[in-house]
Structure formats: structure tokens, C-alpha cells
Short mmCIF file of C-alpha atoms and ligand atoms in Angstrom, two decimals:
data_model
loop_
_atom_site.label_atom_id
_atom_site.label_comp_id
_atom_site.label_asym_id
_atom_site.label_seq_id
_atom_site.Cartn_x
_atom_site.Cartn_y
_atom_site.Cartn_z
CA MET I 1 0.00 0.00 0.00
CA GLY I 2 1.14 3.54 -0.60
CA GLU I 3 -0.10 7.12 -0.38
CA VAL I 4 -1.10 8.89 -3.63
CA LEU I 5 -2.64 12.21 -4.69
CA GLY I 6 -5.33 11.76 -7.31
CA TYR I 7 -8.77 12.91 -8.41
CA LYS I 8 -12.18 11.31 -8.46
CA GLU I 9 -13.51 13.17 -11.53
CA PHE I 10 -12.23 15.74 -14.00
CA GLY I 11 -12.28 19.30 -12.65
CA GLY I 12 -10.40 21.94 -10.69
CA ALA I 13 -8.16 21.45 -7.66
CA GLU I 14 -11.25 20.74 -5.55
CA VAL I 15 -11.56 17.24 -7.09
CA GLN I 16 -8.13 16.22 -5.80
CA LEU I 17 -7.90 13.75 -2.92
CA SER I 18 -5.24 11.76 -1.10
CA PHE I 19 -5.80 8.05 -0.67
CA GLU I 20 -3.99 4.76 -0.15
CA ARG I 21 -3.68 2.26 -2.98
CA PRO I 22 -2.09 -1.17 -3.25
CA ASP I 23 1.22 -1.29 -5.14
CA PRO I 24 0.27 -1.62 -8.83
CA VAL I 25 1.26 -4.83 -10.63
CA PRO I 26 3.48 -4.31 -13.70
CA GLY I 27 2.22 -5.49 -17.09
CA PRO I 28 4.70 -7.10 -19.51
CA ALA I 29 6.01 -3.73 -20.78
CA GLU I 30 6.15 -1.98 -17.38
CA VAL I 31 8.35 -1.68 -14.30
CA LEU I 32 7.18 -1.14 -10.73
CA VAL I 33 9.20 1.64 -9.09
CA ARG I 34 9.51 2.95 -5.55
CA VAL I 35 9.22 6.68 -6.22
CA ALA I 36 12.02 8.84 -4.80
CA ALA I 37 11.06 12.03 -6.63
CA ALA I 38 8.43 13.19 -9.13
CA GLY I 39 8.30 16.22 -11.42
CA VAL I 40 5.31 18.58 -11.19
CA ASN I 41 4.14 19.67 -14.64
CA PRO I 42 1.38 21.71 -16.32
CA LEU I 43 0.20 18.51 -18.02
CA ASP I 44 -0.78 17.17 -14.59
CA HIS I 45 -3.45 19.82 -13.99
CA LYS I 46 -4.46 19.80 -17.67
CA LEU I 47 -5.24 16.08 -17.48
CA ARG I 48 -7.04 16.55 -14.16
CA SER I 49 -9.16 19.25 -15.82
CA GLY I 50 -10.20 16.79 -18.54
CA HIS I 51 -7.92 18.03 -21.34
CA GLY I 52 -5.86 15.56 -23.32
CA THR I 53 -8.02 12.57 -22.42
CA ALA I 54 -6.24 10.61 -25.16
CA LEU I 55 -3.59 10.13 -22.46
CA ASN I 56 -5.76 9.23 -19.48
CA GLY I 57 -9.22 8.49 -20.91
CA HIS I 58 -8.64 4.76 -20.52
CA VAL I 59 -7.82 5.02 -16.80
CA PRO I 60 -10.62 4.44 -14.26
CA PHE I 61 -11.29 6.97 -11.48
CA PRO I 62 -9.85 7.78 -9.09
CA GLN I 63 -6.83 8.66 -11.26
CA VAL I 64 -3.43 9.55 -9.83
CA LEU I 65 -1.60 12.75 -10.77
CA GLY I 66 1.87 12.89 -12.34
CA MET I 67 3.64 11.69 -15.48
CA GLU I 68 7.31 11.38 -14.51
CA ALA I 69 9.32 9.94 -11.64
CA ALA I 70 12.74 8.78 -10.54
CA GLY I 71 13.24 5.94 -8.10
CA THR I 72 14.27 2.33 -7.64
CA VAL I 73 12.96 -0.64 -9.63
CA LEU I 74 10.98 -3.11 -7.47
CA ALA I 75 9.72 -5.47 -10.21
CA VAL I 76 10.21 -5.83 -13.98
CA GLY I 77 7.61 -6.87 -16.58
CA SER I 78 8.38 -9.96 -18.66
CA ASP I 79 9.01 -8.05 -21.93
CA VAL I 80 11.22 -5.31 -20.48
CA THR I 81 14.90 -5.51 -21.36
CA GLY I 82 17.87 -3.64 -19.91
CA LEU I 83 16.36 -2.95 -16.47
CA ALA I 84 16.67 -4.98 -13.26
CA VAL I 85 15.34 -4.91 -9.71
CA GLY I 86 17.37 -2.43 -7.67
CA ASP I 87 18.26 -0.13 -10.60
CA ARG I 88 17.98 3.61 -10.02
CA VAL I 89 15.89 4.91 -12.92
CA THR I 90 13.89 7.79 -14.34
CA GLY I 91 10.96 7.48 -16.70
CA PHE I 92 7.49 8.22 -17.95
CA ALA I 93 4.38 6.84 -16.26
CA LEU I 94 2.54 6.61 -19.58
CA THR I 95 0.83 3.66 -17.97
CA GLY I 96 -1.70 5.90 -16.21
CA ALA I 97 -0.40 4.84 -12.79
CA GLY I 98 0.53 8.43 -11.82
CA THR I 99 3.67 9.54 -10.00
CA TYR I 100 2.39 11.63 -7.08
CA ALA I 101 2.70 8.31 -5.32
CA GLU I 102 4.96 6.13 -3.20
CA THR I 103 5.05 3.44 -5.90
CA THR I 104 4.18 3.61 -9.60
CA LEU I 105 4.46 1.85 -12.94
CA LEU I 106 6.83 3.31 -15.55
CA LEU I 107 6.87 2.25 -19.20
CA GLY I 108 9.97 0.10 -19.73
CA GLU I 109 10.81 1.61 -23.15
CA SER I 110 10.53 5.10 -21.69
CA THR I 111 12.60 4.41 -18.59
CA ALA I 112 16.39 4.67 -18.25
CA ARG I 113 18.97 3.86 -15.60
CA ILE I 114 20.57 6.98 -14.11
CA PRO I 115 24.21 7.58 -13.18
CA ASP I 116 25.11 7.10 -9.49
CA ALA I 117 26.10 10.75 -9.21
CA LEU I 118 22.71 12.06 -10.31
CA PRO I 119 20.26 12.84 -7.49
CA GLU I 120 16.75 11.51 -8.01
CA THR I 121 15.27 15.01 -7.65
CA TRP I 122 17.21 16.11 -10.75
CA ALA I 123 16.55 12.83 -12.57
CA ALA I 124 12.80 13.24 -12.01
CA THR I 125 12.85 16.34 -14.26
CA ILE I 126 14.43 14.54 -17.23
CA PRO I 127 11.39 12.93 -18.91
CA VAL I 128 9.22 16.03 -19.33
CA ALA I 129 11.20 19.30 -19.17
CA GLY I 130 14.61 17.84 -20.01
CA THR I 131 13.76 15.83 -23.11
CA THR I 132 11.26 18.44 -24.35
CA ALA I 133 14.00 21.09 -24.38
CA LEU I 134 16.34 18.70 -26.18
CA ASP I 135 13.67 17.77 -28.74
CA VAL I 136 12.99 21.44 -29.55
CA LEU I 137 16.67 22.10 -30.22
CA ASP I 138 17.08 18.91 -32.25
CA GLN I 139 14.09 19.92 -34.36
CA LEU I 140 15.32 23.49 -34.94
CA ASP I 141 18.82 22.17 -35.71
CA LEU I 142 20.42 25.63 -35.65
CA PRO I 143 24.10 26.28 -36.35
CA ALA I 144 26.33 27.70 -33.60
CA GLY I 145 26.07 31.48 -33.48
CA ALA I 146 22.41 31.57 -34.56
CA SER I 147 20.01 33.69 -32.51
CA LEU I 148 17.19 31.96 -30.64
CA LEU I 149 14.25 33.61 -28.93
CA VAL I 150 12.82 31.48 -26.12
CA ASN I 151 9.28 32.70 -25.48
CA GLY I 152 8.68 31.89 -21.81
CA ILE I 153 12.20 31.16 -20.61
CA GLY I 154 11.62 31.07 -16.84
CA GLY I 155 9.73 27.79 -16.33
CA GLY I 156 10.83 24.16 -16.37
CA VAL I 157 11.18 23.76 -20.15
CA GLY I 158 12.40 27.32 -20.70
CA ILE I 159 15.26 27.25 -18.24
CA ALA I 160 16.45 23.91 -19.66
CA LEU I 161 16.20 25.31 -23.20
CA ALA I 162 18.24 28.35 -22.21
CA GLN I 163 21.14 26.21 -21.00
CA LEU I 164 21.07 23.60 -23.75
CA ALA I 165 20.87 26.29 -26.43
CA ARG I 166 23.86 28.14 -24.99
CA ASP I 167 25.67 24.79 -24.80
CA ARG I 168 25.19 24.49 -28.59
CA GLY I 169 26.66 27.95 -29.10
CA LEU I 170 23.37 29.71 -29.79
CA VAL I 171 22.79 33.35 -28.83
CA VAL I 172 19.75 33.21 -26.56
CA THR I 173 17.17 35.87 -25.71
CA GLY I 174 14.23 34.99 -23.50
CA THR I 175 10.98 36.51 -22.25
CA ALA I 176 9.88 36.14 -18.63
CA GLY I 177 8.31 38.09 -15.79
CA PRO I 178 10.48 40.47 -13.71
CA ALA I 179 10.98 38.02 -10.80
CA LYS I 180 12.99 35.75 -13.12
CA ARG I 181 15.57 38.30 -14.29
CA ASP I 182 18.48 36.98 -12.20
CA LEU I 183 17.81 33.32 -12.98
CA VAL I 184 17.54 33.96 -16.71
CA THR I 185 20.61 36.19 -16.81
CA ALA I 186 22.62 33.53 -14.95
CA THR I 187 22.07 31.13 -17.86
CA GLY I 188 23.81 33.61 -20.17
CA ALA I 189 20.58 34.55 -21.96
CA THR I 190 19.45 38.11 -22.54
CA PHE I 191 16.41 38.72 -20.33
CA VAL I 192 13.38 40.59 -21.64
CA ASP I 193 10.49 41.41 -19.29
CA TYR I 194 7.29 40.58 -21.15
CA THR I 195 5.19 42.55 -18.67
CA GLY I 196 6.81 45.94 -19.30
CA GLY I 197 5.10 47.58 -22.30
CA ASP I 198 5.35 46.49 -25.92
CA VAL I 199 7.55 43.40 -25.71
CA VAL I 200 7.67 42.89 -29.48
CA GLU I 201 9.12 46.35 -30.09
CA ARG I 202 11.75 45.84 -27.37
CA LEU I 203 12.69 42.46 -28.83
CA ARG I 204 12.89 43.99 -32.31
CA ALA I 205 15.24 46.65 -30.97
CA LEU I 206 17.52 43.89 -29.63
CA ALA I 207 17.45 41.94 -32.91
CA PRO I 208 16.71 44.39 -35.75
CA GLY I 209 17.29 41.68 -38.34
CA GLY I 210 14.99 39.29 -36.52
CA PHE I 211 15.76 36.02 -34.73
CA ALA I 212 16.85 32.90 -36.57
CA ALA I 213 14.28 30.86 -34.64
CA VAL I 214 11.66 30.92 -31.88
CA ALA I 215 11.16 28.22 -29.25
CA ASP I 216 7.74 28.85 -27.73
CA ASN I 217 6.59 27.68 -24.29
CA VAL I 218 3.63 30.03 -23.93
CA GLY I 219 1.41 29.83 -27.04
CA GLY I 220 -1.71 31.88 -27.76
CA ASP I 221 -1.51 35.64 -28.33
CA SER I 222 2.02 35.73 -26.96
CA LEU I 223 3.21 33.28 -29.63
CA ARG I 224 1.34 35.13 -32.39
CA ALA I 225 3.02 38.39 -31.35
CA VAL I 226 6.61 37.07 -31.34
CA ALA I 227 6.14 35.07 -34.55
CA SER I 228 6.62 38.33 -36.47
CA LEU I 229 10.22 38.45 -35.19
CA VAL I 230 11.46 35.45 -37.17
CA ALA I 231 12.04 35.66 -40.94
CA ASP I 232 11.60 31.93 -41.57
CA ARG I 233 8.25 30.98 -40.05
CA GLY I 234 9.29 27.34 -40.40
CA ALA I 235 11.82 28.00 -37.64
CA ILE I 236 9.15 28.32 -34.94
CA VAL I 237 8.63 25.32 -32.68
CA SER I 238 5.98 25.40 -29.95
CA VAL I 239 5.87 22.86 -27.15
CA GLY I 240 2.22 23.39 -26.31
CA ASP I 241 0.16 25.30 -28.88
CA PRO I 242 -1.00 23.37 -31.97
CA ALA I 243 -2.07 26.71 -33.55
CA VAL I 244 1.64 27.28 -34.28
CA THR I 245 1.06 25.45 -37.57
CA GLU I 246 -1.26 28.30 -38.69
CA LEU I 247 1.76 30.60 -38.34
CA GLY I 248 3.94 28.31 -40.47
CA GLY I 249 5.72 26.70 -37.53
CA GLU I 250 5.67 23.22 -36.01
CA VAL I 251 4.69 21.53 -32.77
CA VAL I 252 7.62 19.81 -31.08
CA ARG I 253 8.07 16.20 -32.15
CA ARG I 254 8.61 14.29 -28.93
CA ARG I 255 11.00 11.39 -28.39
CA LEU I 256 10.04 9.41 -25.30
CA ASP I 257 12.60 6.62 -25.70
CA ARG I 258 15.28 5.46 -23.29
CA ALA I 259 18.18 6.83 -25.35
CA ASN I 260 16.77 10.36 -25.17
CA LEU I 261 16.45 10.13 -21.38
CA GLU I 262 20.07 8.96 -21.21
CA ARG I 263 21.21 11.94 -23.29
CA VAL I 264 19.68 14.38 -20.79
CA ALA I 265 21.07 12.45 -17.81
CA ALA I 266 24.55 12.73 -19.35
CA LEU I 267 24.14 16.49 -19.91
CA MET I 268 23.28 16.85 -16.23
CA THR I 269 26.19 14.80 -14.92
CA GLU I 270 28.57 16.65 -17.26
CA GLY I 271 27.48 19.93 -15.65
CA ARG I 272 25.83 21.23 -18.80
CA LEU I 273 22.24 21.21 -17.55
CA ASP I 274 20.85 22.19 -14.15
CA PRO I 275 17.05 21.80 -13.86
CA HIS I 276 16.94 24.74 -11.43
CA ILE I 277 14.69 23.11 -8.88
CA THR I 278 13.40 26.13 -7.01
CA ARG I 279 11.47 24.15 -4.42
CA THR I 280 10.96 20.55 -3.33
CA TYR I 281 7.81 19.35 -1.57
CA PRO I 282 6.89 16.27 0.46
CA LEU I 283 4.18 14.12 -1.12
CA ALA I 284 1.77 15.44 1.51
CA ASP I 285 2.17 18.96 0.02
CA ALA I 286 1.88 17.92 -3.64
CA ALA I 287 -1.36 19.90 -4.04
CA GLU I 288 0.47 23.08 -3.06
CA ALA I 289 3.18 22.40 -5.66
CA LEU I 290 0.63 21.75 -8.39
CA ALA I 291 -1.30 24.91 -7.46
CA LEU I 292 1.85 26.97 -8.05
CA VAL I 293 2.40 25.36 -11.46
CA GLU I 294 -1.29 25.86 -12.26
CA SER I 295 -0.92 29.59 -11.50
CA GLY I 296 1.20 29.70 -14.69
CA HIS I 297 4.10 31.47 -12.98
CA ALA I 298 6.32 28.80 -11.46
CA THR I 299 10.06 29.42 -11.61
CA GLY I 300 12.30 26.63 -12.89
CA LYS I 301 11.19 23.18 -11.74
CA LEU I 302 9.09 22.09 -8.76
CA VAL I 303 9.71 18.52 -7.60
CA LEU I 304 8.12 16.16 -5.08
CA ASP I 305 10.84 14.66 -2.88
CA LEU I 306 9.52 11.57 -1.13
CA SER I 307 12.38 11.59 1.37
CA LEU I 308 10.92 14.76 2.94
N1 NAP V 1 4.66 18.80 -25.79
C1 NAP V 1 5.19 18.34 -24.66
O1 NAP V 1 5.57 17.17 -24.55
C2 NAP V 1 5.36 19.28 -23.51
C3 NAP V 1 6.33 18.97 -22.54
C4 NAP V 1 6.53 19.88 -21.49
C5 NAP V 1 5.75 21.03 -21.41
N2 NAP V 1 4.78 21.26 -22.35
C6 NAP V 1 3.97 22.49 -22.25
O2 NAP V 1 4.86 23.59 -22.31
C7 NAP V 1 4.37 24.66 -21.51
C8 NAP V 1 5.48 25.10 -20.54
O3 NAP V 1 5.77 24.01 -19.68
P1 NAP V 1 6.72 24.20 -18.41
O4 NAP V 1 6.88 22.89 -17.78
O5 NAP V 1 7.93 24.98 -18.78
O6 NAP V 1 5.77 25.13 -17.50
P2 NAP V 1 6.10 25.92 -16.15
O7 NAP V 1 7.32 25.36 -15.51
O8 NAP V 1 4.84 25.97 -15.38
O9 NAP V 1 6.50 27.38 -16.66
C9 NAP V 1 5.62 28.18 -17.35
C10 NAP V 1 6.30 29.55 -17.46
O10 NAP V 1 5.62 30.36 -18.41
C11 NAP V 1 5.90 31.70 -18.05
N3 NAP V 1 4.96 32.57 -18.73
C12 NAP V 1 3.59 32.61 -18.58
N4 NAP V 1 3.07 33.53 -19.43
C13 NAP V 1 4.13 34.05 -20.12
C14 NAP V 1 4.24 35.04 -21.16
N5 NAP V 1 3.17 35.66 -21.66
N6 NAP V 1 5.47 35.31 -21.64
C15 NAP V 1 6.56 34.70 -21.16
N7 NAP V 1 6.53 33.77 -20.17
C16 NAP V 1 5.31 33.46 -19.67
C17 NAP V 1 5.81 31.71 -16.55
O11 NAP V 1 6.70 32.64 -16.01
P3 NAP V 1 6.34 34.16 -15.60
O12 NAP V 1 6.08 34.17 -14.14
O13 NAP V 1 7.58 34.84 -15.97
O14 NAP V 1 5.14 34.56 -16.38
C18 NAP V 1 6.33 30.30 -16.17
O15 NAP V 1 7.67 30.35 -15.74
C19 NAP V 1 3.10 24.14 -20.86
O16 NAP V 1 2.00 24.53 -21.63
C20 NAP V 1 3.25 22.63 -20.93
O17 NAP V 1 2.02 21.93 -20.90
C21 NAP V 1 4.59 20.42 -23.40
#
């Protein structure tokens, strides 16, 4: 048995509830994991609200929140290769088991062993924010020296993008609210406050010839406004807004495989990527963590640390 935070129906935070559940039993393609840490992501509250039911529509209520976790393998499904009981791992709970939990099921193909030196709190941020940032940069495939505008640079994906883009030799500018100035500047990116007057004009003044590409984490009107700053509309990749295709850009193509997780783990252990975990929470306070993400203004990553 283990404690979880879930929801009994789709809706706002009021439908969330804590309850005990038996340890789930892994199917052939799954591994049972004792959760050490879990990432808190916008997708968690979007699924709870009933959006994206392609991902959780098959799961009976009460459902459990959370898509990603790091921890230790307790049992391995018969078809899973390359993982063994006792391995420290990170991965996606695409199984619907949820990760705001003491134990969960991760999908074997989307789970990777992690280096001994990597803390589970960092590893728990690899599946969602880490690989998304990597996928955006792979898709844009920009040469060193190119200018990249990261629209929404202060959250989990944005702060990873800032570092990985700089690591590839890109010249990075990013938009964020004023509270994130120091964090953004520390990554080497040029900070632009999107709340202070006409952000497009201030960005244009910084890059009169336009940006080579835009990586968008915000979508909506904000994306439409900054799209005018890139000459090649094909060089716009959005992580969340499918309407980017109407502007000539693309939605990020995601890679959820083990090799991609291992790439991000290596970048972390080599000191090239810091997830910037601004706060960790015990499982008992998971609702507070998700409420901050749901406000739309979290800084860096928020992580559940089950050792707390
Ligand atoms: N396709 C995928 O697989 C995938 C994977 C990961 C994430 N996503 C999506 O990507 C989006 C970002 O995810 P995340 O994990 O980075 O979220 P997050 O950690 O919650 O960060 C969101 C950030 O957006 C900033 N923001 C809000 N409005 C803004 C605006 N108008 N201009 C600039 N910044 C703004 C907020 O900072 P301020 O306080 O500065 O406003 C906040 O830091 C979400 O929609 C998420 O669902 C998709």
C-alpha cells in the first residue's frame, strides 16, 4: 500500500484527494518503481481538468496525478529488457499509474537507468522538461552562433532550453516576468520582461534583423506576437500550442525513448544542464506544488521529494 494524490472526476483542484492504494502490478512492458522524486508539470493539472483525455481516458477513477518519476525498480515486466530490480531509474508513467505516489508503474521503453552521481530530484525532471528542451533544439537544428528567442524562458522547459541552447553555441534571448531576471541572466541569456510595455518592439530593438528561430513555451496571443520576429516561419517550434502550424511553424516532435532520457542524464552529470529546482515538496504537500504550477508562474522546476 502507498499514499497517492489523485482525483475522483475531471475538474479543478477541488476534485483532488489523497488516498492509499495497493502497489500496482506491472504489465509485460512496465516496471514497478519505488518513487524517490516526481516532477510537477502543467500537463498534470491539464489532465485533471479533462484536457488531453487521449492520455488518461482509458484510466478508471480515481486517477493519480503525475507523469514522470525517478526511483528504484521493485519489479520488472516480462518483456522489459535492460532494467533490473534495484536499478535507479527515471521514466514516464505513460501507464496511467501516476507519480504523485509512493510506488508507480513506468513504461519500460521510456525508462532509463541513471548515473550514481545524479540525485533523483534532478533525474525526475528529465522525462518532461529535459527531453522536451532537447527535442525542440534537435528539431530546430540551428548552427552555432544563430540567434534563438525562447518565449517563456523562466519555467521548467524554458530554463532547460536556455542552458542547452547556450551549450550548442546559440545566442539566446528569452521573455519572462520580472521576478525571473536573475535566474535567466545567470544562464547567459538576454532577459526581456514581457510585462513591461510592448515586448515585441523591445525584442525587435535587440534583434533588428529578426531572430533565426523561436522556441515557444507560452502559445496563444504571446506566440502570435513574437512570430513576427522570425524571418523563416518554419523556424518556430511550440511545445504546447497546436495553432503554431497556422503561423507556419511546427509543434515539437517528442522522443520518449530510453536513449533520449540517457542523453539528458549525461548532460546533467557533465554539468551542462541544471534543472533549477526552485522548491521541493513532500508528497503530503503535492497539491500546493501543483497549485503553483497551475498559477502559470512557477520558476524553474518544482519537484516532489519523497524523502521529505
Ligand atoms: N509537448 C510536450 O511534450 C510538452 C512537454 C513539457 C511542457 N509542455 C507544455 O509547455 C508549456 C510550458 O511548460 P513548463 O513545464 O515549462 O511550465 P512551467 O514550468 O509551469 O512554466 C511556465 C512559465 O511560463 C511563463 N509565462 C507565462 N506567461 C508568459 C508570457 N506571456 N510570456 C513569457 N513567459 C510566460 C511563466 O513565467 P512568468 O512568471 O515569468 O510569467 C512560467 O515560468 C506548458 O504549456 C506545458 O504543458 C509540453
